[in-house]
mmCIF file of C-alpha atoms and ligand atoms in Angstrom:
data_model
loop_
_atom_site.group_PDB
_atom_site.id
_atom_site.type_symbol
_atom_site.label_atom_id
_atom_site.label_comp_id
_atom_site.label_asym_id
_atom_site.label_seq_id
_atom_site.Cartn_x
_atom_site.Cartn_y
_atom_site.Cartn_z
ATOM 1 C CA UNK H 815 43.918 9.631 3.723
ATOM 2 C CA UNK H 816 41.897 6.129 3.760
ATOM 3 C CA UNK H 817 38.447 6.093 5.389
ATOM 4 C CA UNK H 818 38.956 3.859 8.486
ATOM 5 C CA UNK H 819 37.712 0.131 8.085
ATOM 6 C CA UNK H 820 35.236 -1.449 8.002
ATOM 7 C CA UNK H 821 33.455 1.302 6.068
ATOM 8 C CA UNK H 822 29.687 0.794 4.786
ATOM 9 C CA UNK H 823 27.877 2.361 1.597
ATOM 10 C CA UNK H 824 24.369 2.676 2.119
ATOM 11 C CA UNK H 825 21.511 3.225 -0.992
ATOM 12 C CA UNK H 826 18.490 3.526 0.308
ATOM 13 C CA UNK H 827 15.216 3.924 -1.482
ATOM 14 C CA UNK H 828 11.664 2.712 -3.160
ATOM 15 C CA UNK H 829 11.358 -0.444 -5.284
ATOM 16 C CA UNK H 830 12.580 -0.274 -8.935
ATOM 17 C CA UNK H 831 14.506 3.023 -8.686
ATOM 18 C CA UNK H 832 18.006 0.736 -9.739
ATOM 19 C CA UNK H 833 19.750 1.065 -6.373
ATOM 20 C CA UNK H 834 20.369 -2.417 -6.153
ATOM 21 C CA UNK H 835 21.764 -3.297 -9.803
ATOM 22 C CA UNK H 836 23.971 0.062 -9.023
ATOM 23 C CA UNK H 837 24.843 -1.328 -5.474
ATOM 24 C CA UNK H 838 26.079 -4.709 -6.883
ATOM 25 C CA UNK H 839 27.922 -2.919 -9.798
ATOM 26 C CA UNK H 840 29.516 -0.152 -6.911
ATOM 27 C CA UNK H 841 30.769 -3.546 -4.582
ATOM 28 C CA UNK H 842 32.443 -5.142 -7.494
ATOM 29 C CA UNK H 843 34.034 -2.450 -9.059
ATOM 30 C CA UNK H 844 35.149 -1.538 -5.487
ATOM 31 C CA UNK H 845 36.307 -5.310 -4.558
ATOM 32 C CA UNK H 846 33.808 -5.184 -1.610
ATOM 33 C CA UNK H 847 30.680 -7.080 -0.083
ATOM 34 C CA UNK H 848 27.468 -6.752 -1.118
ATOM 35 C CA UNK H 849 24.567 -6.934 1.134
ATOM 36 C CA UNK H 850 21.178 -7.694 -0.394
ATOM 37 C CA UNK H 851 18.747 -6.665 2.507
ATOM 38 C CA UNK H 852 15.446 -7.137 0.279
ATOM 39 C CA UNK H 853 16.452 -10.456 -0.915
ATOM 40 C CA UNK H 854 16.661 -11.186 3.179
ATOM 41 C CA UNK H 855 13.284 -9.440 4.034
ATOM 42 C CA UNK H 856 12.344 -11.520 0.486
ATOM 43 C CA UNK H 857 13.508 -14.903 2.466
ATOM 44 C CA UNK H 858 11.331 -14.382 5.567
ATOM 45 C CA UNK H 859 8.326 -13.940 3.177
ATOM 46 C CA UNK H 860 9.248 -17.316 1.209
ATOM 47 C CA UNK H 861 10.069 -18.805 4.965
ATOM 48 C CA UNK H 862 5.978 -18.040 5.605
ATOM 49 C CA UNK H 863 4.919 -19.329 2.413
ATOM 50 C CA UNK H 864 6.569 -22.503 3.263
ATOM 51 C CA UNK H 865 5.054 -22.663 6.726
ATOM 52 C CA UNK H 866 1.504 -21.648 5.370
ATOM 53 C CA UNK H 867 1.712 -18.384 7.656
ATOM 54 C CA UNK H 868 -0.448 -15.502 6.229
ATOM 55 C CA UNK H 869 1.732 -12.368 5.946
ATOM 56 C CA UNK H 870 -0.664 -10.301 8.072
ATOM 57 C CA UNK H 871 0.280 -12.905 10.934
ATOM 58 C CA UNK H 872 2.561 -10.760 13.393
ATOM 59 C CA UNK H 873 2.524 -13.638 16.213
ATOM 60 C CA UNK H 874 3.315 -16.200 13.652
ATOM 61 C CA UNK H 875 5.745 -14.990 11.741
ATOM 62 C CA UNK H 876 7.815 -14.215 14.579
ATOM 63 C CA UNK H 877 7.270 -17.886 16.092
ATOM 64 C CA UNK H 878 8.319 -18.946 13.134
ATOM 65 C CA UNK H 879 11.922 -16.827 13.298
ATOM 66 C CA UNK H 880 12.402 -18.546 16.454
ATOM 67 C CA UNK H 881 13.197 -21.706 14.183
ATOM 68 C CA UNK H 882 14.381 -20.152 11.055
ATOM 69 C CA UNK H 883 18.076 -19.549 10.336
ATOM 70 C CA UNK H 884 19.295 -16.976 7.438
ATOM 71 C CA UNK H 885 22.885 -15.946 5.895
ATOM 72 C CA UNK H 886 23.998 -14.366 3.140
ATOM 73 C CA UNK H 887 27.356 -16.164 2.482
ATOM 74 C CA UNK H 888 29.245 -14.522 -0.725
ATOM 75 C CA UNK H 889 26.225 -13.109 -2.634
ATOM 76 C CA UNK H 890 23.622 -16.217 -1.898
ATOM 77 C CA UNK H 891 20.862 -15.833 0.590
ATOM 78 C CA UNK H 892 20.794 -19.075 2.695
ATOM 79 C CA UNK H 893 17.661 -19.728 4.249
ATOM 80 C CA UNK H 894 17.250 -23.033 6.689
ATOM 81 C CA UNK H 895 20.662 -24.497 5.018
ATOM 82 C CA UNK H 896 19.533 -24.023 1.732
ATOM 83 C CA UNK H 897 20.347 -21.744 -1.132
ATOM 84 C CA UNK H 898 17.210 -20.052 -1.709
ATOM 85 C CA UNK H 899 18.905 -16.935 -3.561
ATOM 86 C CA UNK H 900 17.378 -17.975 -7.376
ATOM 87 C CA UNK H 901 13.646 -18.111 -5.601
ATOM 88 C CA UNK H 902 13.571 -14.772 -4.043
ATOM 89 C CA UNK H 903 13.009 -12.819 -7.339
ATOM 90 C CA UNK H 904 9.023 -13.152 -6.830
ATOM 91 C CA UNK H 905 8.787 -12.314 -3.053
ATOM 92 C CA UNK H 906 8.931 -8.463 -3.204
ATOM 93 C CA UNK H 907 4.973 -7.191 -2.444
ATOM 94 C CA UNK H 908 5.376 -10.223 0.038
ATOM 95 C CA UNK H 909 8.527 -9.256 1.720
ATOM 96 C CA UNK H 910 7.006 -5.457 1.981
ATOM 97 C CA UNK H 911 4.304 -7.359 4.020
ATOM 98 C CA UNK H 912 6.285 -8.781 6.967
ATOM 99 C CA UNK H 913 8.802 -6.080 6.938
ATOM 100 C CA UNK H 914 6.244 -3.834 8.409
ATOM 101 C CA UNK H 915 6.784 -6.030 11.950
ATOM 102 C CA UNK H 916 9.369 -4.604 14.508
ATOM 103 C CA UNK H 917 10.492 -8.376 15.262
ATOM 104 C CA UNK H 918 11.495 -9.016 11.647
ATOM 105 C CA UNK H 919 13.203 -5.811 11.363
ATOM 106 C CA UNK H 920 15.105 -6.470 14.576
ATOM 107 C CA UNK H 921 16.015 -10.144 13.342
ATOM 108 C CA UNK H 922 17.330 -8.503 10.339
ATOM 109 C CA UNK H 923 18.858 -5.669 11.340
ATOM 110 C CA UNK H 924 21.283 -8.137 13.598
ATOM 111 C CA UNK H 925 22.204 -9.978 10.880
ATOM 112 C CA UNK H 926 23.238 -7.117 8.875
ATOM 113 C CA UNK H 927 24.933 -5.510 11.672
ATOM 114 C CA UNK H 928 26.951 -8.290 12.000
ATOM 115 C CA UNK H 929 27.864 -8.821 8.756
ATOM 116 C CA UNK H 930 29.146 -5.244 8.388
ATOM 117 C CA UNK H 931 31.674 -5.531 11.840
ATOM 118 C CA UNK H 932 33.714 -7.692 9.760
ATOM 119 C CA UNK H 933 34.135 -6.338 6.590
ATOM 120 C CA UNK H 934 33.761 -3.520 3.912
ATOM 121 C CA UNK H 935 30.133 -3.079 2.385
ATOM 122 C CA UNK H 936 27.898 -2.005 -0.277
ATOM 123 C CA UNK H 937 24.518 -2.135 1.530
ATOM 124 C CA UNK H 938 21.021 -1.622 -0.422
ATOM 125 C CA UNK H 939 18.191 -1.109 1.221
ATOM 126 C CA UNK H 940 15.544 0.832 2.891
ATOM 127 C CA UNK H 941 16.986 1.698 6.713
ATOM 128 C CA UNK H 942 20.265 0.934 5.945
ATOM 129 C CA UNK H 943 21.525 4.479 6.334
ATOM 130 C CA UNK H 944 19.228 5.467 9.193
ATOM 131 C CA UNK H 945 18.812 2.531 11.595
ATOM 132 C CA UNK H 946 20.828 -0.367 10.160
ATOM 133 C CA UNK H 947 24.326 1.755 9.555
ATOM 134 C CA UNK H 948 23.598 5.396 10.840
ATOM 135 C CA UNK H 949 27.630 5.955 11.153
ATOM 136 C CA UNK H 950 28.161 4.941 7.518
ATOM 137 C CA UNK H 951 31.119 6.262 5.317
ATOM 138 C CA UNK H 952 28.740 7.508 2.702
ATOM 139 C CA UNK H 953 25.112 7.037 2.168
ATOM 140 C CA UNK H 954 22.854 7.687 -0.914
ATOM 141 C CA UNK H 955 19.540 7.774 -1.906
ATOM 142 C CA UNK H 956 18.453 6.749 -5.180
ATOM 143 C CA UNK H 957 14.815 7.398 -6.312
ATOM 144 C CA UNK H 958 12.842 7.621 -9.286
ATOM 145 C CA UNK H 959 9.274 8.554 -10.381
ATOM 146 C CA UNK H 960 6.632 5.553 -10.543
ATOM 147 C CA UNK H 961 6.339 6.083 -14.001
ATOM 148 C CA UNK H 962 9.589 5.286 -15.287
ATOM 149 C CA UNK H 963 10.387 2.295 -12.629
ATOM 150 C CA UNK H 964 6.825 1.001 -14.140
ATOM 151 C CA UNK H 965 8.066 1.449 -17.734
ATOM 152 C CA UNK H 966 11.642 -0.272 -17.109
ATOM 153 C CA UNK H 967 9.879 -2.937 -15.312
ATOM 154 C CA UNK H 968 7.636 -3.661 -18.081
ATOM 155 C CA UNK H 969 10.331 -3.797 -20.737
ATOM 156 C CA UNK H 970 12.291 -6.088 -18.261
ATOM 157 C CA UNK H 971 9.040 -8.288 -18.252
ATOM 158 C CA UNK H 972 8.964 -8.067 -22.294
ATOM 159 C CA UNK H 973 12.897 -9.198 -22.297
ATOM 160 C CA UNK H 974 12.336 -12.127 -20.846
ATOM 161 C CA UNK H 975 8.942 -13.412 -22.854
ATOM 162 C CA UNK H 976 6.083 -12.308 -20.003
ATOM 163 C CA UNK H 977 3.134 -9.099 -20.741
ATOM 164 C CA UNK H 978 2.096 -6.914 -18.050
ATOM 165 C CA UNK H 979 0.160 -3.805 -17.493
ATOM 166 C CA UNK H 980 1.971 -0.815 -17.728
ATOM 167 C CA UNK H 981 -0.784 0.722 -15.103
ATOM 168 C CA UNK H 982 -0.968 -2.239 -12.241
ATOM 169 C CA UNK H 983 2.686 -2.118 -12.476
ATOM 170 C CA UNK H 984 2.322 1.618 -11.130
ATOM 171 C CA UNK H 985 -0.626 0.705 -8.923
ATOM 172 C CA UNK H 986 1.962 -1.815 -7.524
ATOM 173 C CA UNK H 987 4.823 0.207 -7.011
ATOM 174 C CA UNK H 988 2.887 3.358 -5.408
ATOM 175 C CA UNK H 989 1.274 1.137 -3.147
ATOM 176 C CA UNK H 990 4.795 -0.283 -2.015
ATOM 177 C CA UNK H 991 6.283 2.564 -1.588
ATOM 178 C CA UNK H 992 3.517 3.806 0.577
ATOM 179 C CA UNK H 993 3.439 0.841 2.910
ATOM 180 C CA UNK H 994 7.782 1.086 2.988
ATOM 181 C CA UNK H 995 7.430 4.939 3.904
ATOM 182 C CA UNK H 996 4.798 5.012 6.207
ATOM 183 C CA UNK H 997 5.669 1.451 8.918
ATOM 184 C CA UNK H 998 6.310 2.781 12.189
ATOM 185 C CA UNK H 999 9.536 0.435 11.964
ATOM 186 C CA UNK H 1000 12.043 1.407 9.803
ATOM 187 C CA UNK H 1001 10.683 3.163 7.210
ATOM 188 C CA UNK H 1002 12.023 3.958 3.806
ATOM 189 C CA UNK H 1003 13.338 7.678 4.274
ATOM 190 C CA UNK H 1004 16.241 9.897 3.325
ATOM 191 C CA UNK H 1005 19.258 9.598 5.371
ATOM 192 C CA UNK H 1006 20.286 12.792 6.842
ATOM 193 C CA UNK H 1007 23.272 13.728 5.220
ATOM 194 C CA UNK H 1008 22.827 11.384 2.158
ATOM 195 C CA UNK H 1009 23.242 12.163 -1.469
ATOM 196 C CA UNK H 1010 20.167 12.076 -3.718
ATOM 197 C CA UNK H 1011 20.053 10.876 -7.018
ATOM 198 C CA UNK H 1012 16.881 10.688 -9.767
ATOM 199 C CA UNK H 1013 17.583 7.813 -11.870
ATOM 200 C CA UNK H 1014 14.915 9.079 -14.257
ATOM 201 C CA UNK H 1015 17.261 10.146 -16.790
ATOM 202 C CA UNK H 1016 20.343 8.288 -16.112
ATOM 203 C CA UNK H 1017 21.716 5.140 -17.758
ATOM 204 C CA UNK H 1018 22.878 2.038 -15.386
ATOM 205 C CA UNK H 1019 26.883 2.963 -16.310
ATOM 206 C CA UNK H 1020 26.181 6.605 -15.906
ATOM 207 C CA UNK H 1021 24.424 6.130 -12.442
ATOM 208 C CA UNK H 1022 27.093 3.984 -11.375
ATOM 209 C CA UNK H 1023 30.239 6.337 -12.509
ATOM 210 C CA UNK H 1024 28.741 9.087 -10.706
ATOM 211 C CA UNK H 1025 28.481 7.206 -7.481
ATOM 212 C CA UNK H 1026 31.689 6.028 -7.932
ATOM 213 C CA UNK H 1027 32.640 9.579 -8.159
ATOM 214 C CA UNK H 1028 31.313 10.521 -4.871
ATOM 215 C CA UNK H 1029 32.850 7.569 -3.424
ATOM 216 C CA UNK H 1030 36.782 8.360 -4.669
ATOM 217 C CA UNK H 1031 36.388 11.935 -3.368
ATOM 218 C CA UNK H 1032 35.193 10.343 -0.038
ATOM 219 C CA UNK H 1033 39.099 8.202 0.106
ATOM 220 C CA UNK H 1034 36.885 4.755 -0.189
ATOM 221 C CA UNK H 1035 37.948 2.234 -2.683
HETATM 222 O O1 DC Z 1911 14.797 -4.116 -2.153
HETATM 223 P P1 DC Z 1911 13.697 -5.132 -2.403
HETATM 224 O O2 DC Z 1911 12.704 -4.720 -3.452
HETATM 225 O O3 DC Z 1911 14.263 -6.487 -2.694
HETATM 226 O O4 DC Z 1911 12.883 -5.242 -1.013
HETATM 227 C C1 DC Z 1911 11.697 -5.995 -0.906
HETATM 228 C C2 DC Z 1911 10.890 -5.468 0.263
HETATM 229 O O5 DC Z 1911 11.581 -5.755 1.485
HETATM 230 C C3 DC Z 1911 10.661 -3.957 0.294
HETATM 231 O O6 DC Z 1911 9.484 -3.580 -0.397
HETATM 232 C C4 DC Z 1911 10.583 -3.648 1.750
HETATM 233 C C5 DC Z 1911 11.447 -4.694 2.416
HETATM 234 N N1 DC Z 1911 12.765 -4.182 2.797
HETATM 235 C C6 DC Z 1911 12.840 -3.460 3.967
HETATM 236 O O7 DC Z 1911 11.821 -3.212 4.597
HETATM 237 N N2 DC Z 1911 14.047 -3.034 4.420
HETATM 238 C C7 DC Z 1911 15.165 -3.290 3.727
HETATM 239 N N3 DC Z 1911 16.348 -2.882 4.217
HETATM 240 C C8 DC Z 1911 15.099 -3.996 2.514
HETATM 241 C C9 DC Z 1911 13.878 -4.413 2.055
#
């Protein structure tokens, strides 16, 4: 029997574990939607840039949503009208920053919410499975130790010409993961009822089939 639609995937979990390069492989081999939630909380932190707002600013930063418009339309992150979806990539510490404010999260949230009335979706995230879709179809959480998320992210770096230090590149992800666990709003935990998976020792295409496992046995797809 087919699960009744719209149905949502949710992968939650820290920076780097590969949750979203499996939740963008999972939508497309599925024919589905989907929904980058960092690159959004990524767009509010390039939205403050812009407006010279320090990302410690609670007041300002939600003045400044009172003017600021944001979409994801296909797979590109529209911020103000414009397609900001290629500048994102650098935003991550900053995004962690402002997501720690309940008025951000609620602006957010909306947005996905809406987004996943009208359709099917592969949602990536850190609340998706607990605030942002709590009645989803399936729900995973993908994790993997600091050590090896530091070590893919350095050979990632090396791929495409730039050095880094294996070490600050921990530093940076513990301290991440620390701030996206412990917010009073939202924070980055397990789903009740989700599946866990330790990337540590899986490939991209091996991650990916065994989700897509889980998925068939649940009637989605
Ligand atoms: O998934 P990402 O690395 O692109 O997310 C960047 C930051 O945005 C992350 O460190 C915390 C925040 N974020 C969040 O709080 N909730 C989400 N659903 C997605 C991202």
């Amino acid at each position: 029997m087919k699960a009744p639609e719209p149905w949502t995937i949710t992968i939650d979990g820290p920076a780097g574990s590969g949750k979203s390069t499996v939740a963008k492989a999972l939508a497309a081999e599925l024919g589905v939607t989907y929904l980058n939630t960092g690159a959004m909380y990524r767009a509010v932190a390039l939205a403050c840039q812009r407006g010279n707002i320090a990302y410690d600013q609670q007041d300002q930063v939600t003045d400044l949503l009172q003017t600021t418009t944001l979409a994801q339309v296909g797979d590109r992150i529209i911020l103000n009208g414009t397609d900001e979806t290629e500048t994102l990539d650098a935003y991550g510490t900053e995004a962690s920053k402002i997501a720690v404010f309940p008025y951000v999260r609620t602006f957010l949230v909306n947005i996905q919410q809406q987004i996943g009335q009208q359709q099917n979706l592969v949602s990536d995230g850190r609340d998706q499975g607990t605030v942002v879709f709590p009645n989803a179809a399936l729900k995973f959480y993908i994790i993997a130790t600091a050590e090896v998320r530091a070590e893919r992210r350095l050979q990632k770096l090396k791929l495409d010409g730039r050095t880094a230090d294996f070490e600050q590149l921990r530093l940076e992800f513990i301290e991440r993961d620390c701030r996206d666990m412990t917010r009073s709003a939202g924070p980055l935990v397990r789903p009740r009822g989700a599946t866990v998976i330790c990337t540590d020792h899986y490939s991209e295409t091996e991650l990916l089939n065994l989700l897509l496992k889980e998925v068939r046995a649940c009637c989605l797809g």
